Coordinates of N, CA and C in Angstrom, one line a residue:
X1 N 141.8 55.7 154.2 CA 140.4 56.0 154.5 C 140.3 57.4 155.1
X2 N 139.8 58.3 154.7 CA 139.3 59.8 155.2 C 138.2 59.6 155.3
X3 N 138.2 60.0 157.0 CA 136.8 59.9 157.7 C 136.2 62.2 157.6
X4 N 136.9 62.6 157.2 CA 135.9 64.0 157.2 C 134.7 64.1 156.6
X5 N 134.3 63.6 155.9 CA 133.0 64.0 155.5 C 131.8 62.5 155.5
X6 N 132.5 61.7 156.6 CA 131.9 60.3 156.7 C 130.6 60.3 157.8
X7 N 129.5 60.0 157.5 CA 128.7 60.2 159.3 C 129.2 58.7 159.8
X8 N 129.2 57.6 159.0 CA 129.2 56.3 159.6 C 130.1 55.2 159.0
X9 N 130.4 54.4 159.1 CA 131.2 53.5 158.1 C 131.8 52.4 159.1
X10 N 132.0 51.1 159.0 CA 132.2 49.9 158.9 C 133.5 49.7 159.1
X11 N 134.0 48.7 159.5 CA 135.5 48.0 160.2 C 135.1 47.0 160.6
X12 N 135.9 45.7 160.4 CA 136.4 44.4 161.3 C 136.8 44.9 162.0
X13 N 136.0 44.0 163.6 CA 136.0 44.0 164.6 C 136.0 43.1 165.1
X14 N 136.6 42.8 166.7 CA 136.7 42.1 168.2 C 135.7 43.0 169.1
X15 N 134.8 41.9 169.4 CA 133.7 42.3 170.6 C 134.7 41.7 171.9
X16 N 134.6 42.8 172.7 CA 134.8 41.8 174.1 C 133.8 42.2 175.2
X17 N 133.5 41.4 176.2 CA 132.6 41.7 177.4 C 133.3 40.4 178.6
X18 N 133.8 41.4 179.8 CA 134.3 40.2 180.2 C 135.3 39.2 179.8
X19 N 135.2 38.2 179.9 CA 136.3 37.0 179.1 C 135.4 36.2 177.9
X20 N 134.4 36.9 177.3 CA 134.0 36.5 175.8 C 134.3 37.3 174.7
X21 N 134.9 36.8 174.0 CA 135.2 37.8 172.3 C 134.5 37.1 171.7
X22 N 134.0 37.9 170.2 CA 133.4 37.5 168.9 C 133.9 38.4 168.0
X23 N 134.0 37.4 166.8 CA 134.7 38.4 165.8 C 133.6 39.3 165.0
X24 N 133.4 40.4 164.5 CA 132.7 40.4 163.7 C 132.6 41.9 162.7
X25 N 132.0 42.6 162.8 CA 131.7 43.8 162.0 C 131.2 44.7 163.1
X26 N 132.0 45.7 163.0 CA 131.1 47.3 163.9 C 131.1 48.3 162.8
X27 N 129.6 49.1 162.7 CA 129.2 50.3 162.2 C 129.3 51.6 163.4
X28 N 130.4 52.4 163.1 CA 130.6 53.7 163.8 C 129.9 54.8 163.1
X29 N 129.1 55.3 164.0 CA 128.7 56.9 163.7 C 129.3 58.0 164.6
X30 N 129.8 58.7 164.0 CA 130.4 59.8 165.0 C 129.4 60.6 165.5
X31 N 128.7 60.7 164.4 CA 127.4 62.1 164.9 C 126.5 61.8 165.5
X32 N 125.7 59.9 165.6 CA 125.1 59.8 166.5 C 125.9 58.9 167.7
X33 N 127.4 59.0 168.0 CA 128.1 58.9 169.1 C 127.3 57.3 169.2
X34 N 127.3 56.4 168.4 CA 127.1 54.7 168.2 C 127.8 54.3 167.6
X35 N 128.0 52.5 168.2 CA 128.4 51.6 167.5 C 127.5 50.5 167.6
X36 N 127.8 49.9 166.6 CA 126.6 48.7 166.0 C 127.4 47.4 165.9
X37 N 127.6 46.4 166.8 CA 127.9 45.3 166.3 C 127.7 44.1 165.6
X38 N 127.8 43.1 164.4 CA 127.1 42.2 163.9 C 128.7 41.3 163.9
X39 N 127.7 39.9 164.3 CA 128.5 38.7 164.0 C 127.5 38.0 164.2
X40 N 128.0 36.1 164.0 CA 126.8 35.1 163.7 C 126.7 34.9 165.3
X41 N 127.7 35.6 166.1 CA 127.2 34.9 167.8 C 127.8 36.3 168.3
X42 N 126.4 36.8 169.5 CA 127.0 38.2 169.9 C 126.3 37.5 171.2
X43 N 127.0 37.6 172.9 CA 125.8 37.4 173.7 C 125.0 38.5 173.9
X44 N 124.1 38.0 174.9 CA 122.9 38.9 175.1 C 123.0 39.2 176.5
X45 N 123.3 40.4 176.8 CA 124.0 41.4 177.5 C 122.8 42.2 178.5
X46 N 122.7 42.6 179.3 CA 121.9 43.6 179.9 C 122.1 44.9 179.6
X47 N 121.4 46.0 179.7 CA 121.6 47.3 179.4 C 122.4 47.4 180.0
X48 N 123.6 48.6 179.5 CA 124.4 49.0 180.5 C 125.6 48.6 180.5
X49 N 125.7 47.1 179.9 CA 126.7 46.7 180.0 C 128.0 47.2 179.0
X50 N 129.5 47.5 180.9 CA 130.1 47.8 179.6 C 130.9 46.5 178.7
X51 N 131.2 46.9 177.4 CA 131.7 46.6 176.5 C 132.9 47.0 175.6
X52 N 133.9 46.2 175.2 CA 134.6 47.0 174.4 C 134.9 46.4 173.3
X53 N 135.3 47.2 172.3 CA 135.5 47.0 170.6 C 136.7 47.5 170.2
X54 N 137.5 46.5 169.3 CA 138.6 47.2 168.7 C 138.3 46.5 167.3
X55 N 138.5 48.1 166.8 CA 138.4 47.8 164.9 C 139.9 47.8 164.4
X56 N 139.6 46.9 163.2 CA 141.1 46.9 162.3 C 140.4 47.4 161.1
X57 N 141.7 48.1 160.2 CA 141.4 48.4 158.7 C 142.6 47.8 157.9
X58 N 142.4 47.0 157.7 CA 143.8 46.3 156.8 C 144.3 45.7 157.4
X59 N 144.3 45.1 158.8 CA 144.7 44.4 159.7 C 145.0 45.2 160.7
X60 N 145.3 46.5 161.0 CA 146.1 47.5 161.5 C 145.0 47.8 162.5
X61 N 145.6 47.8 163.9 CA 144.3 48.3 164.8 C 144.3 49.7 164.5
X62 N 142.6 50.3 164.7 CA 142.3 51.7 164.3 C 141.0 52.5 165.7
X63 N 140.5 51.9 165.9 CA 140.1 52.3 167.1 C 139.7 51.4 168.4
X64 N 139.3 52.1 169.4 CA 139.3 51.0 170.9 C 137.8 52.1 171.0
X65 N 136.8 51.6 170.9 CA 135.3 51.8 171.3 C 134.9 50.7 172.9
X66 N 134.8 51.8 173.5 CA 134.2 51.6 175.2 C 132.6 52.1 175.3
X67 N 131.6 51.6 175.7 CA 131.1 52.3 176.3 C 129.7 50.8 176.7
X68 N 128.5 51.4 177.2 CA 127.6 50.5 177.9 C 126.9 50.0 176.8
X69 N 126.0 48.5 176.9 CA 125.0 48.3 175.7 C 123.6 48.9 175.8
X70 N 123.4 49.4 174.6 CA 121.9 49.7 174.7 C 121.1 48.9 174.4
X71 N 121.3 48.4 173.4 CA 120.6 47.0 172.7 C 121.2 45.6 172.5
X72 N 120.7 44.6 172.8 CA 121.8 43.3 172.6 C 120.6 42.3 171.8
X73 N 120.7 41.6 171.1 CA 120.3 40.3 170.1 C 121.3 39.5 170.1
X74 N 121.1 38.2 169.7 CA 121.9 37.1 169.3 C 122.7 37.5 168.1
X75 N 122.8 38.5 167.6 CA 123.3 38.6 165.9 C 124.2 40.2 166.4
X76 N 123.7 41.0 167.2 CA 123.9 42.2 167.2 C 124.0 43.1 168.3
X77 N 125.0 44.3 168.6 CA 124.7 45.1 169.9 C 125.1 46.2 169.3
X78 N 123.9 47.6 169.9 CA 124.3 48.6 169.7 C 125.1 49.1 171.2
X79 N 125.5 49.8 170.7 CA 126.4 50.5 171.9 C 126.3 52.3 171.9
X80 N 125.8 53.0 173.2 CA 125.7 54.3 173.2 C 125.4 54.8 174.2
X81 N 125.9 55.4 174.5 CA 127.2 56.6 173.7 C 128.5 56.0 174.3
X82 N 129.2 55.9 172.9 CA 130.5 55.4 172.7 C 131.9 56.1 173.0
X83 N 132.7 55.6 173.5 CA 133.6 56.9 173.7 C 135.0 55.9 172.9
X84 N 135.8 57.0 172.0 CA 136.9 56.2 171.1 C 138.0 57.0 171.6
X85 N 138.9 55.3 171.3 CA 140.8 55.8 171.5 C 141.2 55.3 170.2
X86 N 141.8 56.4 169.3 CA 142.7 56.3 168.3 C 143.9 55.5 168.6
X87 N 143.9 54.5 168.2 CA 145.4 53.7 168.7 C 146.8 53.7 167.5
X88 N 147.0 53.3 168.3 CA 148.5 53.8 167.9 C 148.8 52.9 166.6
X89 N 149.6 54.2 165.5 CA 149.6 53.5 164.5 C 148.8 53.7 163.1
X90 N 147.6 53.8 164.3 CA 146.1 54.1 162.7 C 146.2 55.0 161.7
X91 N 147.2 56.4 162.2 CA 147.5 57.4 161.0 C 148.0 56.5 159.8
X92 N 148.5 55.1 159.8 CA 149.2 54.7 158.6 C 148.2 54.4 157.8
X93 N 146.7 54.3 158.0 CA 145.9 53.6 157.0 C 144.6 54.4 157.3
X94 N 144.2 55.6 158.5 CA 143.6 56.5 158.1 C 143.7 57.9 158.5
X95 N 142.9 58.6 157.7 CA 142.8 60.4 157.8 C 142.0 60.9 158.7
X96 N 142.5 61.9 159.6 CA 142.0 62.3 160.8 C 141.7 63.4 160.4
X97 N 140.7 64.5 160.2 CA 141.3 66.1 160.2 C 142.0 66.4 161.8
X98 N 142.5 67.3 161.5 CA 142.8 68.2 162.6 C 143.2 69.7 162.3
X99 N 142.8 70.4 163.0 CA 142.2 71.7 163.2 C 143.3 72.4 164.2
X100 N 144.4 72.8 163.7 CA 145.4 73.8 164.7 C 145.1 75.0 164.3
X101 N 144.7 76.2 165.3 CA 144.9 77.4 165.3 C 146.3 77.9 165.4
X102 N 146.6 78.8 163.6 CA 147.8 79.6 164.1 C 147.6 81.3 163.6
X103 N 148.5 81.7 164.1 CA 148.7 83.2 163.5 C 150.2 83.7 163.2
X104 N 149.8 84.4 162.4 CA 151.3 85.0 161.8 C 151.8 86.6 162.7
X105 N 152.9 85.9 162.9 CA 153.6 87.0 163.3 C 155.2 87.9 162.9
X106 N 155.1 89.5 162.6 CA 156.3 90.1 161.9 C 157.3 90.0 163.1

């Protein structure tokens, strides 16, 4: 999966808050620095609350999403502004750009 020219895209997901998990689906946007959670049971959370999310892609953990809830439903939680850890590993199943400055020297 190459995420460069992606704004948003989808991964299985683990919700945790505290000592509750739900499995379900997160939508990451990088550009608007959110995540969107859906499963058939999400609790209903107060603002603020933090939260954390780890996505798989192929089973392979791919990111660790922290941050407070903005919105909570029985079905859904957005989360913003999100802050992500590439976990270890993810290069096997996705594309990161990265941007090294070099220069040539005689």
């Amino acid at each position: 999966m190459n995420l460069e020219h992606i704004d948003s895209f989808s991964l299985e997901a683990t919700f945790s808050f505290e000592k509750i998990t739900a499995k379900g689906t997160a939508r990451i946007s990088f550009k608007s620095r959110t995540c969107e959670f859906y499963s058939d049971f999400v609790p209903l959370l107060p603002l603020n609350s933090p939260v954390t999310i780890l996505t798989r892609y192929n089973g392979v953990k791919v990111f660790i999403i922290y941050g407070p809830t903005f919105v909570s439903s029985k079905r859904f939680v957005r989360i913003q502004p999100i802050n992500i850890t590439l976990c270890e590993g993810a290069e096997e199943v996705i594309e990161v750009p990265v941007k090294i400055p070099v220069s040539c020297v005689k």
